[in-house]
Structure formats: structure tokens, C-alpha cells
Amino acid sequence: LSLGLIGTNSYGTQENTWGYRFIEKSPLDANKFTNTADLGIGYSHSFGNLNINAQILNGEGYKSEQSDNNMATYLRVMYGESQLNKNDGYNVGFVMTSLEGDQGDINLVGLFGGWASNKLRLGLEYNQYETDVTETLMSLYANYSISETLDVFVRNDMTEIVASVEDSDVTTSWIGVVCNPSKGLYISPNVAIQDDENNYRLTFMF
């Protein structure tokens, strides 16, 4: 049981499967489909490999003041291993978020899955986010450990927006390597590709 300012349950498992938040946030977080944390109450329970996590939260997120009396409901159901960046195994699950606000309704439905074994880690997400427009987001990512200190990764996000004025779609990809030369230090030469524009980066985490 959690009470107070708590992290939302929408993308924690997927973020572990992706594994590289210091390079880019996980798809739901990067596209602002959900709040990172909020004030409210949550309950999580495991039935063997099945975990159910439900939350009732303010809905505005931890960076904004409460603007109305409407509450947001969050639900995550997952089967399998939640930390594939540390352990071998697999997971499948779905997330749902619903908020009936004075400024419009917000609904999120997402499916996810991940697998890790033999130095290879794979993840897949499909999310549909509805406000006054409908956005769909599909993300694929893969990581392979060449050695104990060197990984290679690739990720591809495909976002489609269906609006009354004009539809649009954006594809963004990340490709790179992650080097861990000493404990706690990570160095990643990587490139972000969007609409045929390449953004070459050198990213560090300590």
C-alpha cells in the first residue's frame, strides 16, 4: 500500500526493459502520455508471477497544483519479470489510465512485452492516448551485450496523430553503444534520427 506522492505505474516495467533512461526517456514518458508522479493512493499485489497495481491519484501530476476535484485512475497488470535489464526472463502486460477532467477527458491504453536471455534484450510497446486528438505510439527496442563492459542498442518510435485538422506521423530512431569502463560510469556515443536528420551525441552517466 502506497500513500502520498508516489510514482505512477504506467511505464516503470517498460523503462527497465529499455534500460537507458539517461540516453532517452521511455516512450510513454518522453511523449508525456502520463505523469511521472502524483499525489494519491496505490495498491500493489503479486499472485505468483502476476502483479496487479492500481492507483487513484490527483491527476495533475506533481508539478501542478490541484485544479479540480476529479481523480485519475491508473491500472497496470503484468505477468513475468519486471527488471529485464538485470535478470533474464520475459514479461507481458497492459496499462490503463482514465481521467475525466473539467478541461477534457484523458484515456490511455497500452500493451507491452519484453524478453531477455543470452545477452540479448528485446522490448515492444503499443500505446493509444486519447484527448481531443488520438495519438498512437509503437516502440521497438533491442540491446545486445558484446562483453561485460560494452553493449549495442537500437530503438525505433513511431507516433501517429489523428486530429480533426490534419493527421501527422513521426518516426524517431536511436542507435548507439554503451561502454561501462569502470563501476558507475557509462559512456554512450549515439545518434538520434528523425525525419532524415541525424543528431550525433555523446552521453554520459555517473
Short mmCIF file of C-alpha atoms in Angstrom, two decimals:
data_model
loop_
_atom_site.label_atom_id
_atom_site.label_comp_id
_atom_site.label_asym_id
_atom_site.label_seq_id
_atom_site.Cartn_x
_atom_site.Cartn_y
_atom_site.Cartn_z
CA LEU A 1 0.00 0.00 0.00
CA SER A 2 1.39 3.41 -1.01
CA LEU A 3 0.07 6.77 0.18
CA GLY A 4 1.31 10.27 -0.63
CA LEU A 5 3.46 11.46 -3.51
CA ILE A 6 4.04 8.24 -5.48
CA GLY A 7 5.42 7.27 -8.88
CA THR A 8 2.74 6.34 -11.40
CA ASN A 9 2.60 2.72 -12.53
CA SER A 10 2.33 3.32 -16.30
CA TYR A 11 5.88 2.79 -17.56
CA GLY A 12 8.29 1.52 -14.88
CA THR A 13 8.49 -2.03 -16.25
CA GLN A 14 8.93 -0.82 -19.84
CA GLU A 15 11.64 1.62 -18.72
CA ASN A 16 13.59 -1.26 -17.16
CA THR A 17 13.30 -3.25 -20.38
CA TRP A 18 14.56 -0.27 -22.41
CA GLY A 19 17.30 0.25 -19.83
CA TYR A 20 18.78 3.58 -20.95
CA ARG A 21 16.83 6.46 -19.45
CA PHE A 22 20.00 8.57 -19.37
CA ILE A 23 20.07 8.43 -23.19
CA GLU A 24 16.32 8.88 -23.76
CA LYS A 25 13.23 8.57 -21.59
CA SER A 26 10.95 5.60 -22.12
CA PRO A 27 8.30 6.12 -24.86
CA LEU A 28 5.32 6.96 -22.60
CA ASP A 29 7.40 9.36 -20.51
CA ALA A 30 9.14 11.01 -23.48
CA ASN A 31 5.83 11.69 -25.23
CA LYS A 32 4.17 12.94 -22.00
CA PHE A 33 1.35 10.40 -22.20
CA THR A 34 1.40 10.02 -18.42
CA ASN A 35 2.58 11.82 -15.29
CA THR A 36 5.82 10.71 -13.66
CA ALA A 37 4.44 11.02 -10.12
CA ASP A 38 1.31 12.31 -8.42
CA LEU A 39 -0.42 12.59 -5.04
CA GLY A 40 -2.79 9.80 -4.09
CA ILE A 41 -3.05 6.18 -3.00
CA GLY A 42 -1.87 2.96 -4.65
CA TYR A 43 -2.07 -0.75 -4.02
CA SER A 44 0.11 -3.48 -5.50
CA HIS A 45 -0.18 -7.25 -5.01
CA SER A 46 1.53 -10.24 -6.58
CA PHE A 47 -0.08 -13.59 -7.24
CA GLY A 48 2.99 -15.64 -8.12
CA ASN A 49 4.33 -14.15 -11.38
CA LEU A 50 1.21 -12.00 -11.84
CA ASN A 51 1.31 -8.46 -10.41
CA ILE A 52 -1.64 -6.06 -10.24
CA ASN A 53 -1.05 -2.40 -9.40
CA ALA A 54 -3.93 0.08 -9.04
CA GLN A 55 -3.76 3.79 -8.15
CA ILE A 56 -6.17 6.68 -7.56
CA LEU A 57 -4.30 9.98 -7.98
CA ASN A 58 -4.96 13.72 -8.25
CA GLY A 59 -4.43 13.70 -12.00
CA GLU A 60 -2.50 16.96 -12.36
CA GLY A 61 0.93 15.47 -11.67
CA TYR A 62 3.40 16.51 -9.00
CA LYS A 63 4.47 19.71 -10.80
CA SER A 64 1.00 21.32 -10.88
CA GLU A 65 -1.48 22.45 -8.27
CA GLN A 66 -4.81 20.65 -7.97
CA SER A 67 -7.22 22.37 -10.39
CA ASP A 68 -10.43 20.37 -9.82
CA ASN A 69 -11.94 17.57 -7.75
CA ASN A 70 -11.60 14.93 -10.48
CA MET A 71 -9.29 11.98 -9.82
CA ALA A 72 -7.27 9.86 -12.22
CA THR A 73 -7.30 6.06 -12.07
CA TYR A 74 -4.25 4.01 -13.06
CA LEU A 75 -4.08 0.26 -13.58
CA ARG A 76 -1.17 -1.99 -14.55
CA VAL A 77 -1.38 -5.75 -14.91
CA MET A 78 1.89 -7.58 -15.60
CA TYR A 79 2.99 -11.19 -15.79
CA GLY A 80 6.66 -12.12 -15.58
CA GLU A 81 9.97 -10.46 -14.72
CA SER A 82 9.81 -6.68 -14.14
CA GLN A 83 13.58 -5.98 -14.29
CA LEU A 84 14.83 -7.42 -17.56
CA ASN A 85 17.78 -5.00 -17.51
CA LYS A 86 19.09 -7.04 -14.55
CA ASN A 87 17.55 -10.50 -14.90
CA ASP A 88 16.76 -12.94 -17.71
CA GLY A 89 13.13 -13.79 -18.36
CA TYR A 90 10.12 -12.23 -20.02
CA ASN A 91 7.08 -10.09 -19.26
CA VAL A 92 3.74 -9.17 -20.83
CA GLY A 93 1.16 -6.73 -19.59
CA PHE A 94 -1.09 -3.75 -20.13
CA VAL A 95 -1.66 -0.32 -18.60
CA MET A 96 -4.78 1.85 -18.45
CA THR A 97 -5.24 5.45 -17.32
CA SER A 98 -8.51 7.37 -17.17
CA LEU A 99 -9.20 10.97 -16.15
CA GLU A 100 -12.50 12.83 -16.57
CA GLY A 101 -11.38 16.44 -16.18
CA ASP A 102 -13.08 19.81 -16.43
CA GLN A 103 -10.81 20.60 -19.39
CA GLY A 104 -11.50 17.32 -21.18
CA ASP A 105 -11.12 13.59 -20.74
CA ILE A 106 -7.81 11.71 -20.96
CA ASN A 107 -7.59 7.98 -21.67
CA LEU A 108 -4.53 5.80 -22.17
CA VAL A 109 -4.42 2.12 -23.08
CA GLY A 110 -1.08 0.39 -23.57
CA LEU A 111 0.27 -3.10 -24.22
CA PHE A 112 3.88 -4.12 -23.60
CA GLY A 113 6.17 -7.12 -23.65
CA GLY A 114 9.84 -7.86 -23.10
CA TRP A 115 12.32 -10.75 -23.24
CA ALA A 116 15.93 -11.16 -22.11
CA SER A 117 18.30 -14.11 -22.48
CA ASN A 118 21.78 -14.96 -23.80
CA LYS A 119 22.97 -11.31 -23.64
CA LEU A 120 20.01 -10.14 -25.80
CA ARG A 121 17.16 -7.95 -24.52
CA LEU A 122 14.07 -7.05 -26.58
CA GLY A 123 11.07 -4.83 -25.88
CA LEU A 124 7.81 -3.91 -27.63
CA GLU A 125 5.12 -1.35 -26.77
CA TYR A 126 1.85 -0.21 -28.32
CA ASN A 127 0.02 2.73 -26.74
CA GLN A 128 -3.11 4.71 -27.63
CA TYR A 129 -3.60 8.10 -25.99
CA GLU A 130 -6.88 9.99 -26.39
CA THR A 131 -7.59 13.63 -25.53
CA ASP A 132 -9.15 16.00 -28.08
CA VAL A 133 -6.97 14.11 -30.59
CA THR A 134 -5.91 10.46 -30.78
CA GLU A 135 -2.24 9.51 -30.72
CA THR A 136 -0.85 6.02 -31.23
CA LEU A 137 2.72 5.13 -30.32
CA MET A 138 4.54 1.93 -31.21
CA SER A 139 8.07 1.38 -29.95
CA LEU A 140 10.61 -1.39 -30.57
CA TYR A 141 13.97 -1.62 -28.84
CA ALA A 142 16.81 -4.13 -28.64
CA ASN A 143 20.06 -4.42 -26.71
CA TYR A 144 22.94 -6.86 -27.07
CA SER A 145 25.85 -7.22 -24.64
CA ILE A 146 29.03 -7.73 -26.62
CA SER A 147 31.02 -8.01 -23.40
CA GLU A 148 30.65 -7.19 -19.70
CA THR A 149 31.59 -3.56 -20.44
CA LEU A 150 30.12 -2.93 -23.91
CA ASP A 151 26.51 -3.01 -25.18
CA VAL A 152 24.96 -2.02 -28.51
CA PHE A 153 21.35 -0.85 -28.79
CA VAL A 154 18.71 0.31 -31.24
CA ARG A 155 15.27 1.82 -30.67
CA ASN A 156 12.53 2.94 -33.03
CA ASP A 157 9.46 5.00 -32.02
CA MET A 158 6.57 5.51 -34.45
CA THR A 159 3.98 8.11 -33.45
CA GLU A 160 0.77 8.82 -35.36
CA ILE A 161 -1.59 11.70 -34.52
CA VAL A 162 -5.18 11.65 -35.79
CA ALA A 163 -6.70 15.14 -35.50
CA SER A 164 -9.68 16.95 -36.95
CA VAL A 165 -7.45 19.49 -38.74
CA GLU A 166 -4.57 17.39 -40.06
CA ASP A 167 -3.08 13.97 -39.40
CA SER A 168 0.64 13.55 -38.89
CA ASP A 169 3.19 10.87 -38.11
CA VAL A 170 6.74 10.98 -36.79
CA THR A 171 9.39 8.24 -36.66
CA THR A 172 12.40 8.61 -34.37
CA SER A 173 15.27 6.14 -34.03
CA TRP A 174 18.25 5.84 -31.72
CA ILE A 175 21.35 3.77 -32.43
CA GLY A 176 24.46 3.58 -30.29
CA VAL A 177 26.79 1.76 -27.94
CA VAL A 178 27.12 1.93 -24.16
CA CYS A 179 30.54 1.49 -22.57
CA ASN A 180 30.99 0.84 -18.85
CA PRO A 181 34.76 1.35 -18.31
CA SER A 182 34.52 1.46 -14.51
CA LYS A 183 31.90 0.91 -11.84
CA GLY A 184 29.17 3.56 -12.00
CA LEU A 185 30.43 5.28 -15.18
CA TYR A 186 28.62 4.88 -18.54
CA ILE A 187 29.66 6.46 -21.83
CA SER A 188 27.42 6.29 -24.91
CA PRO A 189 28.21 7.56 -28.41
CA ASN A 190 24.78 7.52 -30.09
CA VAL A 191 22.77 9.08 -32.87
CA ALA A 192 19.11 10.18 -32.86
CA ILE A 193 17.47 10.09 -36.29
CA GLN A 194 14.21 11.93 -37.06
CA ASP A 195 12.86 12.84 -40.49
CA ASP A 196 16.26 12.03 -42.06
CA GLU A 197 18.02 14.46 -39.70
CA ASN A 198 20.86 12.96 -37.67
CA ASN A 199 21.73 14.27 -34.22
CA TYR A 200 25.10 12.86 -33.10
CA ARG A 201 25.54 12.80 -29.34
CA LEU A 202 27.97 11.70 -26.63
CA THR A 203 26.02 10.90 -23.47
CA PHE A 204 27.44 10.21 -20.00
CA MET A 205 26.02 8.88 -16.76
CA PHE A 206 27.86 8.69 -13.48
#
